[in-house]
Short mmCIF file of C-alpha atoms and ligand atoms in Angstrom, two decimals:
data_model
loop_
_atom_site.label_atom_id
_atom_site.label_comp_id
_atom_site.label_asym_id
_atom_site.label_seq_id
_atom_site.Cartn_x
_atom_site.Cartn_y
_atom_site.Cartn_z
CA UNK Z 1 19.58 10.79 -1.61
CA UNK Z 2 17.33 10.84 -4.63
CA UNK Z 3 13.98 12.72 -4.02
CA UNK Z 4 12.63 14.41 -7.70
CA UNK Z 5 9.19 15.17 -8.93
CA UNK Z 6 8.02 15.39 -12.40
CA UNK Z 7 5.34 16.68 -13.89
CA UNK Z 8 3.46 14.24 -16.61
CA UNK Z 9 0.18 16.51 -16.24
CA UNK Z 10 -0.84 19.89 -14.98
CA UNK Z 11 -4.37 20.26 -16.59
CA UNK Z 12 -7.39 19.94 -14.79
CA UNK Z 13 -11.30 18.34 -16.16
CA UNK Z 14 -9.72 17.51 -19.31
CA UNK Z 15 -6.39 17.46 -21.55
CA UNK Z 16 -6.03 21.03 -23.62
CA UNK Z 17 -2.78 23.38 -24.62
CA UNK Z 18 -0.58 19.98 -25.12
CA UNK Z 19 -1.58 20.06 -20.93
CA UNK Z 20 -2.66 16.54 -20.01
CA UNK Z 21 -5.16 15.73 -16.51
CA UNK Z 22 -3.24 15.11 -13.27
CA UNK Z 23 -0.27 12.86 -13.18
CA UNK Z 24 3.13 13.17 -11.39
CA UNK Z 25 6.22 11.04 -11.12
CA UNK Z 26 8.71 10.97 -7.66
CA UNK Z 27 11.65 9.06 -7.75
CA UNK Z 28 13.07 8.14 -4.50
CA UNK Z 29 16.19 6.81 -4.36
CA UNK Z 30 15.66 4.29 -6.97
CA UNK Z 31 12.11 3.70 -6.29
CA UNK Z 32 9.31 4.77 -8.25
CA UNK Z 33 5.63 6.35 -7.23
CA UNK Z 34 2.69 7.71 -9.19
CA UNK Z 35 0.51 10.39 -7.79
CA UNK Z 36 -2.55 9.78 -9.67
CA UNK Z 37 -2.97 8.97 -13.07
CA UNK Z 38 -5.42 11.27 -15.00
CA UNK Z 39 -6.01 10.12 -18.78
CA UNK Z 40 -2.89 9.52 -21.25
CA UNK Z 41 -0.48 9.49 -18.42
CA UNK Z 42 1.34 5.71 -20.04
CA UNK Z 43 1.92 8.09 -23.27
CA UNK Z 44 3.15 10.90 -20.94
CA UNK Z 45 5.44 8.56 -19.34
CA UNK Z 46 6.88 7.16 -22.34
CA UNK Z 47 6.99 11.30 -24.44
CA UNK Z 48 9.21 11.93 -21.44
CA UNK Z 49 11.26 8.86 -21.39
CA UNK Z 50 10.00 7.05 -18.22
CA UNK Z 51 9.44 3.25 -17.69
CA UNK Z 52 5.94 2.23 -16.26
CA UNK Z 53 8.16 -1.09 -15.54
CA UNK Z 54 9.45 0.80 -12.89
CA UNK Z 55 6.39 2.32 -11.36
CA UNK Z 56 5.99 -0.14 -7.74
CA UNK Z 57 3.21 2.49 -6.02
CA UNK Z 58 0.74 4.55 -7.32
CA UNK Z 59 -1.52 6.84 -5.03
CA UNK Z 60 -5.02 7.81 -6.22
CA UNK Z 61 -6.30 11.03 -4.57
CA UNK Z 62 -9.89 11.04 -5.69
CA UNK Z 63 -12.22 9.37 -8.43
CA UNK Z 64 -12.60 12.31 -10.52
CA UNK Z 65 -11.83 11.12 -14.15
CA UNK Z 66 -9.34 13.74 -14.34
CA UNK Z 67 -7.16 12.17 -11.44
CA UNK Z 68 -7.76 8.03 -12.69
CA UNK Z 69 -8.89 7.73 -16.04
CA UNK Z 70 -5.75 6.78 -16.76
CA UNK Z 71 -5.06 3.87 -14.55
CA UNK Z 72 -6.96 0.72 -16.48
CA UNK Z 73 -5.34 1.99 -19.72
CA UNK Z 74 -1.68 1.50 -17.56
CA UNK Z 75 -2.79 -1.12 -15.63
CA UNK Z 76 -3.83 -3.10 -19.13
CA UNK Z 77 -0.25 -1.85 -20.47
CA UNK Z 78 1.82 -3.29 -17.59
CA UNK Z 79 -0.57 -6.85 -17.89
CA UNK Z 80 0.04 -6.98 -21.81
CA UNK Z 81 4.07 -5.75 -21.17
CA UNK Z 82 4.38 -8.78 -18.77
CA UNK Z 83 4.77 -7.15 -15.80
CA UNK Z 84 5.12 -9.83 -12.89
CA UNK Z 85 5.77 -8.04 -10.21
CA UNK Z 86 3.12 -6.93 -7.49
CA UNK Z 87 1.86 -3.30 -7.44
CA UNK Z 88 0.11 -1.67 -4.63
CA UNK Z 89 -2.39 0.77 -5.72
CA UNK Z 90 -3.88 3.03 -2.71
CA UNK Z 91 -6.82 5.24 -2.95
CA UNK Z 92 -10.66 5.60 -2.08
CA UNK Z 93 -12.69 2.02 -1.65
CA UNK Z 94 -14.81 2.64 -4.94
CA UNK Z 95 -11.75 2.72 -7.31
CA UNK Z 96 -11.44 -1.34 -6.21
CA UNK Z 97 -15.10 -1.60 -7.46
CA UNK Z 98 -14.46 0.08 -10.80
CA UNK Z 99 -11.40 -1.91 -11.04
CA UNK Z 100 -13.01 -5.45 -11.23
CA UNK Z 101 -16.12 -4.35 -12.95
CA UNK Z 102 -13.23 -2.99 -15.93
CA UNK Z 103 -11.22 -6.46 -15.57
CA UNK Z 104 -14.24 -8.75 -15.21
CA UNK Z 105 -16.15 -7.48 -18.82
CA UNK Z 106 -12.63 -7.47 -20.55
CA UNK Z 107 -12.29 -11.60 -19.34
CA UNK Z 108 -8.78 -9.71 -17.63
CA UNK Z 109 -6.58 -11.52 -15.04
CA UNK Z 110 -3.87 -9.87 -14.51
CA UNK Z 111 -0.58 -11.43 -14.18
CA UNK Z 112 0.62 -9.82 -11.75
CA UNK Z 113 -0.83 -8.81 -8.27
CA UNK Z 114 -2.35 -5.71 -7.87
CA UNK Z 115 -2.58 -4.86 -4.02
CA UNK Z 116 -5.60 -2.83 -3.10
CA UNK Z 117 -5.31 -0.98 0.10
CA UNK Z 118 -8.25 1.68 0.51
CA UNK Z 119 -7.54 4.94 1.92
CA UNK Z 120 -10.06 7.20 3.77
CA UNK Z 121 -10.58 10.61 4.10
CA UNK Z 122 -12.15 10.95 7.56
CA UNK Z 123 -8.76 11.69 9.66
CA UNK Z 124 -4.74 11.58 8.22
CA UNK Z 125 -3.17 8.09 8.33
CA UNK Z 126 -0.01 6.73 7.74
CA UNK Z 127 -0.43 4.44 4.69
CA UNK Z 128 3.04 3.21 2.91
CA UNK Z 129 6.03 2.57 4.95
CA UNK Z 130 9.29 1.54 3.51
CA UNK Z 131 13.03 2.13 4.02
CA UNK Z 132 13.11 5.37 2.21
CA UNK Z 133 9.76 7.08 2.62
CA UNK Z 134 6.57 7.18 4.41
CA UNK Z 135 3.48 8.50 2.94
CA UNK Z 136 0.37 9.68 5.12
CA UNK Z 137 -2.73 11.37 4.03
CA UNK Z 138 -3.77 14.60 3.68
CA UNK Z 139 -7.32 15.12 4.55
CA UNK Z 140 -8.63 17.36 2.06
CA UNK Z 141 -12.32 19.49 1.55
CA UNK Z 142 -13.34 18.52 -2.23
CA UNK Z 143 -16.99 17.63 -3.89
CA UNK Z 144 -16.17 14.00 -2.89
CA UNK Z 145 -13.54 12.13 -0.79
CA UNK Z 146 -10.30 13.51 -1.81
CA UNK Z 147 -6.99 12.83 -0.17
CA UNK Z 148 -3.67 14.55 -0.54
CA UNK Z 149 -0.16 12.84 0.21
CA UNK Z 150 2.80 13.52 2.25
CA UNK Z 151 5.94 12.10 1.43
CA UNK Z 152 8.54 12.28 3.92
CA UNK Z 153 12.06 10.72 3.19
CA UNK Z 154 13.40 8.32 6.31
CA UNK Z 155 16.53 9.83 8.28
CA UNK Z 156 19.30 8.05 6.90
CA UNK Z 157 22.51 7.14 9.33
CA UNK Z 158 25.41 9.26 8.82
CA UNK Z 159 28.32 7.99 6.37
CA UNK Z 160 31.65 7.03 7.52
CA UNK Z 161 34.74 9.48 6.28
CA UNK Z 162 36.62 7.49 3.73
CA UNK Z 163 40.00 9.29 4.90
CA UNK Z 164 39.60 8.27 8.75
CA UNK Z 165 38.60 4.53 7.56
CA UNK Z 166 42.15 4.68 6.09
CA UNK Z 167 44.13 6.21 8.37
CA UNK Z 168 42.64 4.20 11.65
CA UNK Z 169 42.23 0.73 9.12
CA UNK Z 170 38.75 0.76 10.77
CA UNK Z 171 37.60 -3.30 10.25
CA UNK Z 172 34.65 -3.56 8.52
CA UNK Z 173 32.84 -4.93 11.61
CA UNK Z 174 33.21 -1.78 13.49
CA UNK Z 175 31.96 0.30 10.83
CA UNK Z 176 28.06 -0.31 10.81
CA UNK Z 177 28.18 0.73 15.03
CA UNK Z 178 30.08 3.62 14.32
CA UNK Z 179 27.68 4.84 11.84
CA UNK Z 180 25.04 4.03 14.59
CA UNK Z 181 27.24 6.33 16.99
CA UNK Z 182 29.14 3.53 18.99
CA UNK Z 183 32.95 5.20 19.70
CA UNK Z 184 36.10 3.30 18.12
CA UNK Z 185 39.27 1.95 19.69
CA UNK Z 186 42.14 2.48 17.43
CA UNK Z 187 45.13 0.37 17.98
CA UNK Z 188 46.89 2.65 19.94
CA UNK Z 189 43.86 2.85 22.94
CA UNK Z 190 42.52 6.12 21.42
CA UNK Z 191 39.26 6.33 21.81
CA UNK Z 192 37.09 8.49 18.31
CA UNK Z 193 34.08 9.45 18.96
CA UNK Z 194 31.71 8.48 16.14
CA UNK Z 195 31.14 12.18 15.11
CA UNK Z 196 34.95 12.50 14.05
CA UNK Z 197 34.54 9.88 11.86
CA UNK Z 198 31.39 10.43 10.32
CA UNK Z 199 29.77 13.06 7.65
CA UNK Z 200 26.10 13.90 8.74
CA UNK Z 201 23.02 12.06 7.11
CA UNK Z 202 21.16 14.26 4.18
CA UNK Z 203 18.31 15.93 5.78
CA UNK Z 204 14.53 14.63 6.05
CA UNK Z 205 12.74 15.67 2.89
CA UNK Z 206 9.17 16.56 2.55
CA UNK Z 207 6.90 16.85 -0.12
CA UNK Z 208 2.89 17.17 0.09
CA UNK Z 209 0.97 16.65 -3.07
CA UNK Z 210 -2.82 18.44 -2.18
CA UNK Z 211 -5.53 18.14 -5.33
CA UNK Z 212 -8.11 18.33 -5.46
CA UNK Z 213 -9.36 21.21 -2.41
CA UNK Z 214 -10.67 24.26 -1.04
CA UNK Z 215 -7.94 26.09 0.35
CA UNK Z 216 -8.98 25.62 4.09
CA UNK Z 217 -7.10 25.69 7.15
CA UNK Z 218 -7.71 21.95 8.44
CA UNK Z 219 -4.84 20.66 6.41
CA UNK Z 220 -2.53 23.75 7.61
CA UNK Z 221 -0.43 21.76 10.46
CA UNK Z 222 0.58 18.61 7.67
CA UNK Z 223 1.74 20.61 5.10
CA UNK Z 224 3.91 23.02 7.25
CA UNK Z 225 7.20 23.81 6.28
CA UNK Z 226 7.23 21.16 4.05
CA UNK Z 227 10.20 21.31 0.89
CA UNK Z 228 7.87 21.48 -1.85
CA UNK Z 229 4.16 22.00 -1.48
CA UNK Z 230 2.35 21.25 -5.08
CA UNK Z 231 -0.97 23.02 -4.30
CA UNK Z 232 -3.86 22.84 -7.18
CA UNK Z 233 -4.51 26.48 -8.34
CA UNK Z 234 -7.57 25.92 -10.84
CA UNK Z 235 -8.27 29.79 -10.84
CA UNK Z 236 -7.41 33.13 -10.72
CA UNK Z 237 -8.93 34.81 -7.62
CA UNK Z 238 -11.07 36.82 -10.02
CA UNK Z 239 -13.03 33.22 -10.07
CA UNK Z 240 -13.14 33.13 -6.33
CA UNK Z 241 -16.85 32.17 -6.39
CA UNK Z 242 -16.00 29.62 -9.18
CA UNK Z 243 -13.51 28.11 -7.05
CA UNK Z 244 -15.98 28.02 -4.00
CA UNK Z 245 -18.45 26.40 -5.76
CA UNK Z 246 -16.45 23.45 -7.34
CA UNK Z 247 -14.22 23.07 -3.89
CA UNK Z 248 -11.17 24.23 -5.80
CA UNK Z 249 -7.91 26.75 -4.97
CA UNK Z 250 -7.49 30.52 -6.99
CA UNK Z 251 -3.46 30.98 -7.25
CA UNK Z 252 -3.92 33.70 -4.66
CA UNK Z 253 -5.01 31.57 -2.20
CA UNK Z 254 -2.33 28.46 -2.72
CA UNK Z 255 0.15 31.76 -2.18
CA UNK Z 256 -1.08 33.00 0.86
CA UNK Z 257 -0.98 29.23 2.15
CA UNK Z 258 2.36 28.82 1.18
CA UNK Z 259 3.66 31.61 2.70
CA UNK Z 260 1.55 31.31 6.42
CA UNK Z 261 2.78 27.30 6.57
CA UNK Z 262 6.23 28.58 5.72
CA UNK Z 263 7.15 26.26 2.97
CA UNK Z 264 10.25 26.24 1.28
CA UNK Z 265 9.06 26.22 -2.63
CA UNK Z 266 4.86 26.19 -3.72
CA UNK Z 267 4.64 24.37 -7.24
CA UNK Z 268 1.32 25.39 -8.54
CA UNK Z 269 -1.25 23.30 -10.98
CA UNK Z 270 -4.15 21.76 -11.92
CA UNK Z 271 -5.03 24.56 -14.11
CA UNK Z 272 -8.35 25.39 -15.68
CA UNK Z 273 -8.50 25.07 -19.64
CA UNK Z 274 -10.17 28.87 -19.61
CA UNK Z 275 -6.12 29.79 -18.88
CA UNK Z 276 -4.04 29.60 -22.40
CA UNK Z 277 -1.39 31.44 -21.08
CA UNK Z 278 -0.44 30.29 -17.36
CA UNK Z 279 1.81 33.51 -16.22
CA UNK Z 280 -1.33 35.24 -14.95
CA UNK Z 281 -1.79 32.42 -12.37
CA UNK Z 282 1.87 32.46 -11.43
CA UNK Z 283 2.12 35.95 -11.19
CA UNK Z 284 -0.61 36.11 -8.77
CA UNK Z 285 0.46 33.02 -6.31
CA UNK Z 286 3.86 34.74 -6.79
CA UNK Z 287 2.52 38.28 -5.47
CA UNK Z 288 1.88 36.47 -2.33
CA UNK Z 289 4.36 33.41 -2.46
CA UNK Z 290 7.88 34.47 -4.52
CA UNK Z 291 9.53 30.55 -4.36
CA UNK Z 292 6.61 29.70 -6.48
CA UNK Z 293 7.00 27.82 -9.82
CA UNK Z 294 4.30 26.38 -12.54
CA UNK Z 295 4.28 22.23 -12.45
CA UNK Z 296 4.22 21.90 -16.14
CA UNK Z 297 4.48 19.04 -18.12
CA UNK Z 298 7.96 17.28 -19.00
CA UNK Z 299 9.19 19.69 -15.80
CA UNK Z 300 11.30 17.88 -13.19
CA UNK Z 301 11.89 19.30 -9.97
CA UNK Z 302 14.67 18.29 -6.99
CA UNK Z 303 13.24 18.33 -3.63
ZN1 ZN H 1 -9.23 17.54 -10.68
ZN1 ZN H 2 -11.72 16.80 -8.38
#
C-alpha cells in the first residue's frame, strides 16, 4: 500500500529561508489529504508538482495564520479551476465562521460542496473513516485549541498466491472467502487451508502529525510506537523558556518523546525563523532520538 508524506512547509509564524508556514501532503493509496495549509501552500503544491484537483480532505489543526492562511487562497483556486467535487474540510468551529464571512464579502458560492465537520479539542475522537485510513485527534496543549492527527492505515486482507490460483484453477468465486480465511476444496477432496494460499496483508501504518504543542505527557499513549511521528521543534532547548511561554517544543524535547513512546522515525519541524541553518536543531533531537530527520520542504517521506 501507498502511505507517503511530503513536506510543502516546515517554517513556523511566517515564510523565511525559501521555508514556507505549515503544510504537508499524505498520499494514501491513491487518495489525497492536507494537513493544514499555512500561507502559499497552492504555489507549494504546484513548485513540487502536485494537483490540488486531487486533494479530497484537508485537516486544520489550529487557527493560527501560520497553519490556515492558506486555505481561502486554495479554496478560491479549486472554485475558479472548476472543481465539482465535494471536499470535507475538518478543524476547530471558528474556521467555518471565517470561512463564510471570506465567501460572503467576495459575493463567492462555491461550486462545489465544501463539508464542514468541526473538530474539538476537549478529548481524542475518531473523525474520518474510510476504506484505507482512519484519522482521530490528538489532543494537544497550545495558546488556543490545537489538535494533532493520527492516521492509521486499515488492515488490508491478505492476497491470494498467483502460483497456487494456477495450479489448483481456484474459480474466481472461491477466491474472495479464501482471502477472508475460508479453506478450499480442490478437485481431488484436498482440503488448503487459506494460509497456504495466501501472502500476508502489509502491516497497519501509523503516522501522527502533532503542531502546534508543549511537549507534555497527555498525548504520550496516541502517539506510541507510531511509524513516523512529525513533532514541531520551534527551538533549541537553549530557548526552553521561549518555548514555555508560546506552548511550543525545543528539538530536545520532541527527542526525548520520541525515544520514551518508542517510535520508529521522529521527523522534526515547524522551525523558528531565528534558525538559518537547521543542523543545530537536528543535531540536538538526534542526541536524544538517532531515526530523526528534518521535514523540509519538497522532502517526501515513505511511511
Ligand atoms: Zn504554528
Ligand atoms: Zn500555533
Amino acid at each position: 500500500m501507498k502511505f507517503e508524506l511530503s513536506i510543502l512547509g516546515s517554517s513556523s509564524a511566517t515564510p523565511i529561508y525559501n521555508r514556507n508556514p505549515s503544510a504537508q501532503l499524505l498520499t494514501i493509496n491513491e487518495k489525497v489529504y492536507l494537513i493544514d495549509c499555512g500561507e502559499g501552500t497552492q504555489q507549494q503544491l504546484l513548485k513540487y508538482g502536485f494537483k490540488a484537483a486531487k486533494i479530497d480532505t484537508i485537516f486544520i489543526s489550529h487557527l493560527h495564520g501560520d497553519h490556515y492562511l492558506g486555505l481561502m487562497g486554495l479554496l478560491s483556486s479549486m472554485h475558479l479551476n472548476g472543481r465539482t467535487k465535494a471536499l470535507a474540510l475538518f478543524g476547530p468551529p471558528e474556521l467555518k465562521e471565517l470561512l463564510d464571512l471570506h465567501f460572503r464579502y467576495s459575493a463567492t458560492t462555491l461550486r462545489f460542496d465544501l463539508v464542514f465537520n468541526p473538530t474539538q479539542n476537549q478529548l481524542p475522537a475518531l473523525i474520518f473513516e474510510n476504506a484505507d485510513v482512519q484519522v482521530e485527534t490528538i489532543v494537544l496543549n497550545h495558546r488556543i485549541a490545537c489538535t494533532g492527527f493520527k492516521f492509521t492505515s486499515k488492515s488490508m486482507l491478505p492476497s491470494l498466491r498467483e502460483d497456487k490460483v494456477r495450479e489448483l484453477d481456484i474459480p474466481i468465486t472461491h477466491r474472495a472467502l479464501i482471502k477472508k480465511g475460508f479453506p478450499f476444496t480442490d478437485a481431488s477432496g484436498k482440503v488448503h487451508d487459506s494460509a497456504s494460499l495466501t501472502r500476508p496483508p502489509a502491516p497497519i501504518k501509523t503516522y501522527a502529525y502533532c503542531s502546534d504543542t508543549l511537549c507534555d505527557q497527555s498525548y504520550f499513549e496516541q502517539i506510541k510506537g507510531v511509524d513516523v511521528l512529525y513533532h514541531e521543534s520551534t527551538f533549541l532547548h537553549a530557548m526552553l523558556d521561549r518555548a514555555n511561554e508560546s506552548y511550543h517544543t525545543t528539538a530536545l524535547q520532541a527527542g526525548e518523546l520520541a525515544n520514551r513512546a518508542g517510535v520508529k522515525k521522529l521527523l522534526i519541524g515547524h522551525f523558528s525563523a531565528r534558525y538559518k541553518d537547521l543542523n543545530e536543531l537536528l543535531d540536538e533531537a538526534k542526541s536524544a532520538f538517532d531515526a530523526t530527520e528534518l521535514a523540509i520542504e519538497g522532502q517526501t517521506f515513505c511511511i
